PDB file of C-alpha atoms in Angstrom:
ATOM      1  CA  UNK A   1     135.274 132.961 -49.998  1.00 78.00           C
ATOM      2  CA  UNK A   2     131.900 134.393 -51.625  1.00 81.00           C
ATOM      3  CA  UNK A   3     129.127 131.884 -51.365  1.00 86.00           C
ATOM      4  CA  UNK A   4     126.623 132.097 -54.502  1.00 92.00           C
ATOM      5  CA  UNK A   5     122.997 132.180 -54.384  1.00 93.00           C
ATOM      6  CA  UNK A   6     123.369 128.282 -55.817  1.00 94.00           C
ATOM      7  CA  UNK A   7     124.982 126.966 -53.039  1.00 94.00           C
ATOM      8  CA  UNK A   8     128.571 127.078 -55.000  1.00 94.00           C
ATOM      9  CA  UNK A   9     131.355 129.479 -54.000  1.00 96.00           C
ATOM     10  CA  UNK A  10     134.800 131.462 -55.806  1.00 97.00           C
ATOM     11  CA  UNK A  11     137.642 132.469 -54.389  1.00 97.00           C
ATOM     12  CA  UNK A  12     138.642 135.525 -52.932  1.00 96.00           C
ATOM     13  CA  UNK A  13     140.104 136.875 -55.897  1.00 98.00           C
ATOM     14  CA  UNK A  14     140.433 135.935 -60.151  1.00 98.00           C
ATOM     15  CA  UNK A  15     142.883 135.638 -62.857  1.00 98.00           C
ATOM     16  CA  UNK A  16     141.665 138.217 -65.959  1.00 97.00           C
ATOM     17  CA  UNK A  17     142.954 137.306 -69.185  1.00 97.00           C
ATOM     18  CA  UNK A  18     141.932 139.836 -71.912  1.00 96.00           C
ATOM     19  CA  UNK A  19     144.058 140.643 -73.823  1.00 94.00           C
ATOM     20  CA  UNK A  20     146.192 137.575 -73.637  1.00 96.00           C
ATOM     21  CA  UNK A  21     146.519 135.561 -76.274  1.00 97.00           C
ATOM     22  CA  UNK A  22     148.053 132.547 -78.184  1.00 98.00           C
ATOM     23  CA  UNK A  23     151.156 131.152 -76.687  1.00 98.00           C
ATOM     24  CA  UNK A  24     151.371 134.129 -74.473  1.00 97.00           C
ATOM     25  CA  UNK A  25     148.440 133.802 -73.050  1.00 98.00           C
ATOM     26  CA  UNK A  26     148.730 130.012 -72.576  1.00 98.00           C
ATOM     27  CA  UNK A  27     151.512 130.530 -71.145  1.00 98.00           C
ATOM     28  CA  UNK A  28     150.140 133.442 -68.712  1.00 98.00           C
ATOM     29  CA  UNK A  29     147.258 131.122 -67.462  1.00 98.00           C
ATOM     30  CA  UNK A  30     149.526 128.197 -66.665  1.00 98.00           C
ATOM     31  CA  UNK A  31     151.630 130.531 -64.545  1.00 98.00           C
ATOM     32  CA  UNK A  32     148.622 131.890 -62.828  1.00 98.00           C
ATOM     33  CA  UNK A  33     147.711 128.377 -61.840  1.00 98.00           C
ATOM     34  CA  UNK A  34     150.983 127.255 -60.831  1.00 98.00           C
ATOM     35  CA  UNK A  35     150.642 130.333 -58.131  1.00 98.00           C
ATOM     36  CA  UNK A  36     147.748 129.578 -56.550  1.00 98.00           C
ATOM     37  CA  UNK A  37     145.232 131.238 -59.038  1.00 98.00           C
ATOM     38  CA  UNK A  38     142.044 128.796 -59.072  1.00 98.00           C
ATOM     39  CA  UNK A  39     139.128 131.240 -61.102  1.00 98.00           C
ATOM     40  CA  UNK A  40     140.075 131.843 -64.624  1.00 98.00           C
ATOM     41  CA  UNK A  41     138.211 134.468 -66.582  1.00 98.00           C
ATOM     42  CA  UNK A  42     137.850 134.614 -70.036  1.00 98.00           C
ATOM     43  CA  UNK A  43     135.335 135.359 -72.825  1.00 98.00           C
ATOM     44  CA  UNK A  44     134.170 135.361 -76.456  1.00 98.00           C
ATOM     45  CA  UNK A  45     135.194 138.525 -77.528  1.00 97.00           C
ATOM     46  CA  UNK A  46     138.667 138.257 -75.727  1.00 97.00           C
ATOM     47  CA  UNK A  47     139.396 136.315 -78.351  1.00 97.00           C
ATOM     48  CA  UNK A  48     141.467 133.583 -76.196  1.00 98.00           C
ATOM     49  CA  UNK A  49     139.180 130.709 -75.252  1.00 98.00           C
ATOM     50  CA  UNK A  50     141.540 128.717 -77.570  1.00 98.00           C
ATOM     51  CA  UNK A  51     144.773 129.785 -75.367  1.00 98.00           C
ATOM     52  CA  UNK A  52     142.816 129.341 -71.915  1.00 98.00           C
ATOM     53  CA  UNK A  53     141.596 125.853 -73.091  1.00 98.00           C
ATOM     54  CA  UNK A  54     145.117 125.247 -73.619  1.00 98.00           C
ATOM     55  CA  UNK A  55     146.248 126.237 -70.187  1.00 98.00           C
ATOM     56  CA  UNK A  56     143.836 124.245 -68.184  1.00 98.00           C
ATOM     57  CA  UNK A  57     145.007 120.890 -70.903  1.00 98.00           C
ATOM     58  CA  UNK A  58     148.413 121.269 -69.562  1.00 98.00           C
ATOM     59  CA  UNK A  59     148.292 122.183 -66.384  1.00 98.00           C
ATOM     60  CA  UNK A  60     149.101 119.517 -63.349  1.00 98.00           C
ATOM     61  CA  UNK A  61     146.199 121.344 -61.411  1.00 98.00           C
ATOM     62  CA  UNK A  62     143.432 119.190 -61.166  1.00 98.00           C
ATOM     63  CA  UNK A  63     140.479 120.506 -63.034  1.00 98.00           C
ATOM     64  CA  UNK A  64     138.256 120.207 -60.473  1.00 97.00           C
ATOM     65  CA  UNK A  65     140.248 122.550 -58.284  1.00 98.00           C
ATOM     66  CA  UNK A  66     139.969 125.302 -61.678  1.00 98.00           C
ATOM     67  CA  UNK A  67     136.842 127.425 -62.173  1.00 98.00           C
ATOM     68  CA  UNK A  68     136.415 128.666 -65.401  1.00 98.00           C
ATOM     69  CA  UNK A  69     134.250 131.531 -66.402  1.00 98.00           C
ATOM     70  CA  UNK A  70     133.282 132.770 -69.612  1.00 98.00           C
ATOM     71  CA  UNK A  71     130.525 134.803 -71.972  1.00 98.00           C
ATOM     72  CA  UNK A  72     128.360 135.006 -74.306  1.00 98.00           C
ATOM     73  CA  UNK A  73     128.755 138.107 -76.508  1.00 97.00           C
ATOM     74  CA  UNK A  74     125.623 140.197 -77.415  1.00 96.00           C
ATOM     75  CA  UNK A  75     125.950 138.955 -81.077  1.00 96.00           C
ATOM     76  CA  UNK A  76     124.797 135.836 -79.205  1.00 98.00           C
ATOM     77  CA  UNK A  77     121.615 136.996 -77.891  1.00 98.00           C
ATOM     78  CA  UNK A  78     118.387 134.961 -77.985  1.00 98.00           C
ATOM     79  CA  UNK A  79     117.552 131.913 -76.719  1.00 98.00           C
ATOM     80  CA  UNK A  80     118.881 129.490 -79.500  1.00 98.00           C
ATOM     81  CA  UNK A  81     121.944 131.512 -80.169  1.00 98.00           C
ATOM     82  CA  UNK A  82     122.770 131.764 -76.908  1.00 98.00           C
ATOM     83  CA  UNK A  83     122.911 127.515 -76.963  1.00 98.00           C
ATOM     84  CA  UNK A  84     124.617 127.589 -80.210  1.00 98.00           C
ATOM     85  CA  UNK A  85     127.455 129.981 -78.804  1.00 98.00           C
ATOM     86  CA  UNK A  86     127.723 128.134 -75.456  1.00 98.00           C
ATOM     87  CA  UNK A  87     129.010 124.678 -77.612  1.00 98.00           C
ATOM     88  CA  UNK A  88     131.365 126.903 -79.860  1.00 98.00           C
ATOM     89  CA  UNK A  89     133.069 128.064 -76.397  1.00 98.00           C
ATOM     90  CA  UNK A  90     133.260 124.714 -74.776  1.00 98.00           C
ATOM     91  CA  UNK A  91     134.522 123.274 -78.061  1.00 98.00           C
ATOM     92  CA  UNK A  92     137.215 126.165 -77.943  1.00 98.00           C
ATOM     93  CA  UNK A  93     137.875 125.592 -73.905  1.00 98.00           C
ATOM     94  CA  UNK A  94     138.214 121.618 -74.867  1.00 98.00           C
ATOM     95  CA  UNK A  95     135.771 121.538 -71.257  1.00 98.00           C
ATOM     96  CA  UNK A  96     132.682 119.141 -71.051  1.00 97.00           C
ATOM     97  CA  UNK A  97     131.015 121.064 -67.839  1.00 98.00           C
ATOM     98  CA  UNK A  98     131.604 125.082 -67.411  1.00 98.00           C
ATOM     99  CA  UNK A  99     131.866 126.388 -63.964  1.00 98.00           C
ATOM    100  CA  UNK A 100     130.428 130.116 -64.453  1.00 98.00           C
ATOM    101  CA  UNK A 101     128.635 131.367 -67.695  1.00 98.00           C
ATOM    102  CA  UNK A 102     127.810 135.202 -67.919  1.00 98.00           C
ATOM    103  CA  UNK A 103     126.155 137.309 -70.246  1.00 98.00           C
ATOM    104  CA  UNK A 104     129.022 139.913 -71.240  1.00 98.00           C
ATOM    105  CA  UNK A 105     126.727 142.842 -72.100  1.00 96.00           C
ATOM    106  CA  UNK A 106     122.624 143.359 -71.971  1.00 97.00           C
ATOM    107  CA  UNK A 107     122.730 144.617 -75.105  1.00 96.00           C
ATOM    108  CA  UNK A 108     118.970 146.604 -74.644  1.00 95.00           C
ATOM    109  CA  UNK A 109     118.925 147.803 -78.180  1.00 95.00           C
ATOM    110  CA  UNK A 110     118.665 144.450 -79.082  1.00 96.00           C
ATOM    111  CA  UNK A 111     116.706 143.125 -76.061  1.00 97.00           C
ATOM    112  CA  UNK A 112     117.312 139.596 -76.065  1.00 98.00           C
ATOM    113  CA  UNK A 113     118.976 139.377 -73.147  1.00 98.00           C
ATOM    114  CA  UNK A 114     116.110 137.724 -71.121  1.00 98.00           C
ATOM    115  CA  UNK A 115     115.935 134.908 -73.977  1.00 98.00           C
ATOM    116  CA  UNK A 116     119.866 134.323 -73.466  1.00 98.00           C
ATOM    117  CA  UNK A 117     119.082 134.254 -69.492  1.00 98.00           C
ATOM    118  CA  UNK A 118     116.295 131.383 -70.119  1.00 98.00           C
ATOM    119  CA  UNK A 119     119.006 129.191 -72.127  1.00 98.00           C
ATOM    120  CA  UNK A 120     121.489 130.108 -69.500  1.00 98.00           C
ATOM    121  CA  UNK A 121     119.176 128.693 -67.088  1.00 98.00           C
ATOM    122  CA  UNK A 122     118.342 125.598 -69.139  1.00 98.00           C
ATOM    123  CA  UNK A 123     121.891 124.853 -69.452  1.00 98.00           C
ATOM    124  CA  UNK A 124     122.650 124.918 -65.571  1.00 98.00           C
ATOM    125  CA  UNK A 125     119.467 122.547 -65.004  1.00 98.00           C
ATOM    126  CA  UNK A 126     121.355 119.822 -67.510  1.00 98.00           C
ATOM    127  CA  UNK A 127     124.352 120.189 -65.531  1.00 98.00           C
ATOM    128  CA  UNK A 128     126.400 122.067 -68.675  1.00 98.00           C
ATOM    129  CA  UNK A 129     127.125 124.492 -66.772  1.00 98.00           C
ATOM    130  CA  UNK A 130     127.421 125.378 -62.640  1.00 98.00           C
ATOM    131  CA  UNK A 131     127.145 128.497 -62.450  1.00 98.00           C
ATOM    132  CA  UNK A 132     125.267 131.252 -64.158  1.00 98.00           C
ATOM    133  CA  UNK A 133     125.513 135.294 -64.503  1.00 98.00           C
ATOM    134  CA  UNK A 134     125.906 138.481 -66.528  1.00 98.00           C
ATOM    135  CA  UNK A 135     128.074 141.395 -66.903  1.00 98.00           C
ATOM    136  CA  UNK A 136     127.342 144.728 -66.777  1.00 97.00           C
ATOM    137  CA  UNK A 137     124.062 144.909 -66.012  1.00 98.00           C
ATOM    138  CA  UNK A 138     122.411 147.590 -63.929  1.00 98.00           C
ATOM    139  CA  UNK A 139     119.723 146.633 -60.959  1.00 98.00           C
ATOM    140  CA  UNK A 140     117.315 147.127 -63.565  1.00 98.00           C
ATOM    141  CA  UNK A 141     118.481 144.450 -65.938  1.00 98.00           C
ATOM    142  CA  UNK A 142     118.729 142.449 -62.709  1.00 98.00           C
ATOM    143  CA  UNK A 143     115.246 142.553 -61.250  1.00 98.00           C
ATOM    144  CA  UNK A 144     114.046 141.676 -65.124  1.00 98.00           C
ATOM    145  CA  UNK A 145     115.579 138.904 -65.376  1.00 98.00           C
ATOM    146  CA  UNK A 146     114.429 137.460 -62.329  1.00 98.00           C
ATOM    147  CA  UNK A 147     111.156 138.270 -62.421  1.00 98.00           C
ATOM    148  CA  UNK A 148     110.622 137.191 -65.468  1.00 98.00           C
ATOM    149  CA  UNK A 149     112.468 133.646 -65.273  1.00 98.00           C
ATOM    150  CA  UNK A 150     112.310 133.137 -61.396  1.00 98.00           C
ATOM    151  CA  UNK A 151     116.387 133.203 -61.402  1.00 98.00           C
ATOM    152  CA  UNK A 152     118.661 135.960 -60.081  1.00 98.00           C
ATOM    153  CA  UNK A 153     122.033 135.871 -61.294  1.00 98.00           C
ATOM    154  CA  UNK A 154     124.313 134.538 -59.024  1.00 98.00           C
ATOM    155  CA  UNK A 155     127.454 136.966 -60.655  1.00 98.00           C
ATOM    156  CA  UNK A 156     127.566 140.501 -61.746  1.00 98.00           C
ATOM    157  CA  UNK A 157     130.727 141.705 -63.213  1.00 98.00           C
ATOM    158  CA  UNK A 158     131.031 145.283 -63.433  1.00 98.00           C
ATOM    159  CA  UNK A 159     133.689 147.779 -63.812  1.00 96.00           C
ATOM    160  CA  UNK A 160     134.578 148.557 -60.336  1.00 96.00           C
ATOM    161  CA  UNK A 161     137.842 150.494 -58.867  1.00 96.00           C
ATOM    162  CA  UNK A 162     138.201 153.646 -56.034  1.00 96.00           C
ATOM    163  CA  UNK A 163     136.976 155.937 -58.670  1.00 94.00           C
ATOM    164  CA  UNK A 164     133.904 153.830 -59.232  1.00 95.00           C
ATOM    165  CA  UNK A 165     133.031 152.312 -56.013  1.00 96.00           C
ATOM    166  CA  UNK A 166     129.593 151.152 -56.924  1.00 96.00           C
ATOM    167  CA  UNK A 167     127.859 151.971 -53.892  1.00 96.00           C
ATOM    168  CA  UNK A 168     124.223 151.788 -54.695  1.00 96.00           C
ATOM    169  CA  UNK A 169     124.947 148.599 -57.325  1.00 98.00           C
ATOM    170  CA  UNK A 170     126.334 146.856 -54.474  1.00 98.00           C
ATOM    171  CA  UNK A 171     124.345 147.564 -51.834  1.00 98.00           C
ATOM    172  CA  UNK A 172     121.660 146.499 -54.825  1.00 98.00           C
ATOM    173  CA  UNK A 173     123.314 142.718 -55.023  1.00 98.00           C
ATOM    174  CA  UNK A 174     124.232 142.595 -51.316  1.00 97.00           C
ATOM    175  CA  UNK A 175     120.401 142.649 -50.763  1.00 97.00           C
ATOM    176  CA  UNK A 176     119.682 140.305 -53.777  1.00 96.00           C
ATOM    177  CA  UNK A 177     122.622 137.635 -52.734  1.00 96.00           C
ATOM    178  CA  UNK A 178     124.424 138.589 -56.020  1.00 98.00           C
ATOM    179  CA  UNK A 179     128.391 138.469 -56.048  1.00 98.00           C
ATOM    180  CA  UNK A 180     129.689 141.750 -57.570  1.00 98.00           C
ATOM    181  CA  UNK A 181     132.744 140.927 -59.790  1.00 98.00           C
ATOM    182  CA  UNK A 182     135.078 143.671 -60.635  1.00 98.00           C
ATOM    183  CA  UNK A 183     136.579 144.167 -64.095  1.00 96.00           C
ATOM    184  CA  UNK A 184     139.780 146.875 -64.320  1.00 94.00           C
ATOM    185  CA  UNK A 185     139.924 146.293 -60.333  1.00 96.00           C
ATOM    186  CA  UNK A 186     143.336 148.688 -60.414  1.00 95.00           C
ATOM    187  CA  UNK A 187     141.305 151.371 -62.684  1.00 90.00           C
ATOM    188  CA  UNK A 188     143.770 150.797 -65.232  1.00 74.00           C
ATOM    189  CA  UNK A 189     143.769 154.001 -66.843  1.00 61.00           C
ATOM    190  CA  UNK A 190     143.732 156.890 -63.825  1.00 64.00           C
ATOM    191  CA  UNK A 191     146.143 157.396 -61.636  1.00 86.00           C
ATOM    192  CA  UNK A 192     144.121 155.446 -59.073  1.00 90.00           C
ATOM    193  CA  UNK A 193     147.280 153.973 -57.686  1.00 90.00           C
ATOM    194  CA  UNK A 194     148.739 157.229 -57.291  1.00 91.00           C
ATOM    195  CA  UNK A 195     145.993 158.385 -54.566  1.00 94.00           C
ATOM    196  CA  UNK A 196     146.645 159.780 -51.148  1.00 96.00           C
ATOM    197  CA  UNK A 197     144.694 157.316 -49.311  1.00 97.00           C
ATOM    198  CA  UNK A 198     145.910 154.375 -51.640  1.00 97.00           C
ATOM    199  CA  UNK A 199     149.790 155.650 -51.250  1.00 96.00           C
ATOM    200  CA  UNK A 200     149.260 156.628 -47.918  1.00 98.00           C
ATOM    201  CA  UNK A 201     147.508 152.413 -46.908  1.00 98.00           C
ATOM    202  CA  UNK A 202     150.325 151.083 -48.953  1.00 98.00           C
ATOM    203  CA  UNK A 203     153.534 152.687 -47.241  1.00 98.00           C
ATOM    204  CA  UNK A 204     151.619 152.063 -43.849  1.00 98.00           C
ATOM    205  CA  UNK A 205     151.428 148.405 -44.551  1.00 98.00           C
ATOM    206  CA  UNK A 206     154.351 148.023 -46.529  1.00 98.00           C
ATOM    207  CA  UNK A 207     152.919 146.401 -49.579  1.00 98.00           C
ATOM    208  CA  UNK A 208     152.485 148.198 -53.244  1.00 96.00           C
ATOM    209  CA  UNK A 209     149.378 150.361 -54.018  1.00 96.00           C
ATOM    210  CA  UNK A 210     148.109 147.655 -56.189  1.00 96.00           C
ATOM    211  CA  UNK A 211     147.757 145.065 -53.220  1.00 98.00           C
ATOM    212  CA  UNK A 212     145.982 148.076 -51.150  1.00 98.00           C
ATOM    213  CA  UNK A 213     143.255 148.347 -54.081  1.00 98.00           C
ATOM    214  CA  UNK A 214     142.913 144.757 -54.106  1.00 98.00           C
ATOM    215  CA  UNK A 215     142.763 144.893 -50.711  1.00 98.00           C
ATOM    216  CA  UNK A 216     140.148 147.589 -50.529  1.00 98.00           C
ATOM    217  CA  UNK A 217     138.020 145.349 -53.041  1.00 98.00           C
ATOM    218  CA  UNK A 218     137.738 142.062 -50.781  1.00 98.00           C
ATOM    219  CA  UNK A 219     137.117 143.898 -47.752  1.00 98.00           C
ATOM    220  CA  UNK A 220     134.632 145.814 -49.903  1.00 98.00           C
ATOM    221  CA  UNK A 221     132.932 142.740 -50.747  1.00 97.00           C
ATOM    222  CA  UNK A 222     133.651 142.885 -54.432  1.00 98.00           C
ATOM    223  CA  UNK A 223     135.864 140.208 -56.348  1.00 98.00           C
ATOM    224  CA  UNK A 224     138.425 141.332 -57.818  1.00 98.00           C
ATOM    225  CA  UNK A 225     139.694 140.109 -61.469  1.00 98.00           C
ATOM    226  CA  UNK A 226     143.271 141.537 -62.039  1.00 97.00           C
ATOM    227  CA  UNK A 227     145.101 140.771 -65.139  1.00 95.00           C
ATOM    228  CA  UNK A 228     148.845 140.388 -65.803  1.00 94.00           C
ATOM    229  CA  UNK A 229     151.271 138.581 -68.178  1.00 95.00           C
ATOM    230  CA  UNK A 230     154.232 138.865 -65.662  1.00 96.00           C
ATOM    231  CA  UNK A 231     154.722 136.251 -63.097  1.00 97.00           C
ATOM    232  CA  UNK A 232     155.671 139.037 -60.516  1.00 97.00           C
ATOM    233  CA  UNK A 233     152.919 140.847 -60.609  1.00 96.00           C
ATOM    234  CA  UNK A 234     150.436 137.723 -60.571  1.00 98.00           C
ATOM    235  CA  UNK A 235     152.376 136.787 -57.204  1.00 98.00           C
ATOM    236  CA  UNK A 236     151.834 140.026 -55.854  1.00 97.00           C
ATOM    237  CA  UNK A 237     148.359 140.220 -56.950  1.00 97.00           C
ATOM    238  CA  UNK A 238     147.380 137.079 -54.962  1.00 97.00           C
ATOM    239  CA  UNK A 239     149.694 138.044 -52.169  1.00 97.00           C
ATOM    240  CA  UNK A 240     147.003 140.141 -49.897  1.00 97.00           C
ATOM    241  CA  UNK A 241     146.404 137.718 -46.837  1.00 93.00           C
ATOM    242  CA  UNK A 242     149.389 139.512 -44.435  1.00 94.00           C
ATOM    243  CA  UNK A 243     147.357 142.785 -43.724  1.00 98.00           C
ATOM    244  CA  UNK A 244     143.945 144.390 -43.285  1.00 98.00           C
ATOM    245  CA  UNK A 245     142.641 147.877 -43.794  1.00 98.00           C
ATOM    246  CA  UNK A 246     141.335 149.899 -41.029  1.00 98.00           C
ATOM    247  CA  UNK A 247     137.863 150.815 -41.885  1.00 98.00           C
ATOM    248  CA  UNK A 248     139.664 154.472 -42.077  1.00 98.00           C
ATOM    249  CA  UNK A 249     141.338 153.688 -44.830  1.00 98.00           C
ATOM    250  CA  UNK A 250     138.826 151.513 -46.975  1.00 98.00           C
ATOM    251  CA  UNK A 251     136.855 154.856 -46.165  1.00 97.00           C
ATOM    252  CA  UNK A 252     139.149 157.080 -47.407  1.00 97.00           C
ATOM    253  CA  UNK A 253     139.480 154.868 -50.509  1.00 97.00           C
ATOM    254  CA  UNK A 254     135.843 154.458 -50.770  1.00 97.00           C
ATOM    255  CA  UNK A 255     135.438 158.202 -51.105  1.00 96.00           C
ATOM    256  CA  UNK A 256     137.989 158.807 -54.125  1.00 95.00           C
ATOM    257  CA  UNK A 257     134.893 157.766 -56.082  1.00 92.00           C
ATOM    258  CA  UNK A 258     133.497 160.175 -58.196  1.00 74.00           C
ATOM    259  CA  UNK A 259     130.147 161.306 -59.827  1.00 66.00           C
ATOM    260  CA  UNK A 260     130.679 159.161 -63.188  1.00 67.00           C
ATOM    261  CA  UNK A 261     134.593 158.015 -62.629  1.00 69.00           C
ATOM    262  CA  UNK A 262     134.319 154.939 -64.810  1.00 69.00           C
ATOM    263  CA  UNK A 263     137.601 154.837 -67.024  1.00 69.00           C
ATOM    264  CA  UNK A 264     135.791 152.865 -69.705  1.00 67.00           C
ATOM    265  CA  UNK A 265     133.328 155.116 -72.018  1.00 60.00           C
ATOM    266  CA  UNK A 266     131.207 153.591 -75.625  1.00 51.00           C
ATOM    267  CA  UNK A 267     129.628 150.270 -75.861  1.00 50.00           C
ATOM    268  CA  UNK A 268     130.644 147.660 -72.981  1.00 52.00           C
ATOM    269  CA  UNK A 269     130.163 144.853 -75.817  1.00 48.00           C
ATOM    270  CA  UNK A 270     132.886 145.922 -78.089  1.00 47.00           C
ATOM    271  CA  UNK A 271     135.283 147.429 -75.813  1.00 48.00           C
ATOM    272  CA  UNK A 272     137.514 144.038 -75.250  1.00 43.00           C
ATOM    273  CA  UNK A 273     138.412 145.362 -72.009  1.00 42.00           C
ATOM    274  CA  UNK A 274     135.047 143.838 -70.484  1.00 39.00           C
TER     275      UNK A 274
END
């Protein structure tokens, strides 16, 4: 269980919910909790606060045993628009206190990033919020940030998978106690899944390539934040405590990365996948 650099923790693993929405993805979160699933991700642009709120309304988990995370858009940037957008996503979640707030994008065109870290901060010191981070930000954006508010982010939510392994970011937040996130943990769009080493893990272990991958991620040190509408699949994505990957095979994994083998090209901010 990843311990933040506030003292608070998050499970092993998260529930994504992009792009769920309205009754279906209502409906998708409640199932996700009845499983097991405690850390529910959502954001602005995902359009779905509204459906997560919802979820966590109905559900017979208790709501101090759900943590819910969600963003501020770069539209948002600055410090009182950050503040502003933070009460139009509680008001949408139905929540009083938010357990993880991230900036979704640094947005450096804009630069007001720093501004929306300073209300981030402001908000965790009146209890509003107990956990703050970002999203896609490089070490760069990192060290800024906390050298110009005295805060590192606690999260960083990137888009991590085999073919994007992240090395030097998470060596990077390993050194900086930051917890690296990962958004499209499967890779989503390449035949990840389809890998020797992944195939290879999977029929040695008897579980599915997917569980490998997530697999690969906790023993990685990266959180992992699958998303899935089907019941199924959200069992067997939280189903990864009955085996352990030699340190052959994370290797092997480890090395499908490539060069540049992100999956997810253009601007981070308006591709809903982040």
């Amino acid at each position: 269980m990843p311990e933040l650099n506030d003292g608070t923790t998050l499970p092993d693993i998260g529930f994504g919910t992009y792009p769920l929405r309205g009754e279906e993805g209502t409906a998708a979160v409640l199932s996700a909790l009845s499983l097991g699933y405690c850390l529910i991700d959502t954001a602005v642009n995902y359009r779905n606060e509204d459906a997560v709120g919802r979820a966590i309304a109905e559900t017979p988990v208790p709501r101090d045993d759900i943590i819910v995370a969600t963003k501020v858009p770069g539209r948002d940037h600055g410090y009182d628009e950050t503040l502003r957008s933070f009460d139009g996503s509680m008001g949408r979640l139905g929540l009083d206190v938010l357990d993880l707030y991230l900036i979704h994008w640094p947005n450096p065109n804009v630069d007001k990033y720093v501004d929306a870290w300073r209300a981030m901060v402001r908000l965790r010191e009146e209890g509003r919020v107990r956990s703050i981070g970002v999203s896609n930000f490089t070490a760069e954006y990192l060290t800024r940030v906390a050298e110009e508010t005295g805060v590192m982010p606690s999260v960083n939510q990137v888009e991590l998978h085999p073919f994007f392994p992240q090395e030097e970011l998470r060596a990077f937040h390993s050194e900086h106690g930051v917890v690296t996130e990962a958004w499209s943990p499967l890779g989503k769009a390449a035949p990840v899944k389809e890998s020797a080493p992944v195939a290879s893990a999977a029929a040695a272990h008897g579980v599915t390539p997917a569980q490998v991958i997530l697999r690969w991620h906790q023993q990685i040190g990266s959180l992992p934040i699958p998303k899935s509408g089907n019941p199924e699949r959200q069992r067997e994505n939280l189903d990864l405590g009955g085996f352990t990957l030699s340190d052959a095979e994370v290797s092997a994994i480890t090395a499908l990365g490539r060069p540049d083998g992100r999956l997810f090209g253009g601007d981070p901010e308006t591709h809903e996948e982040m």
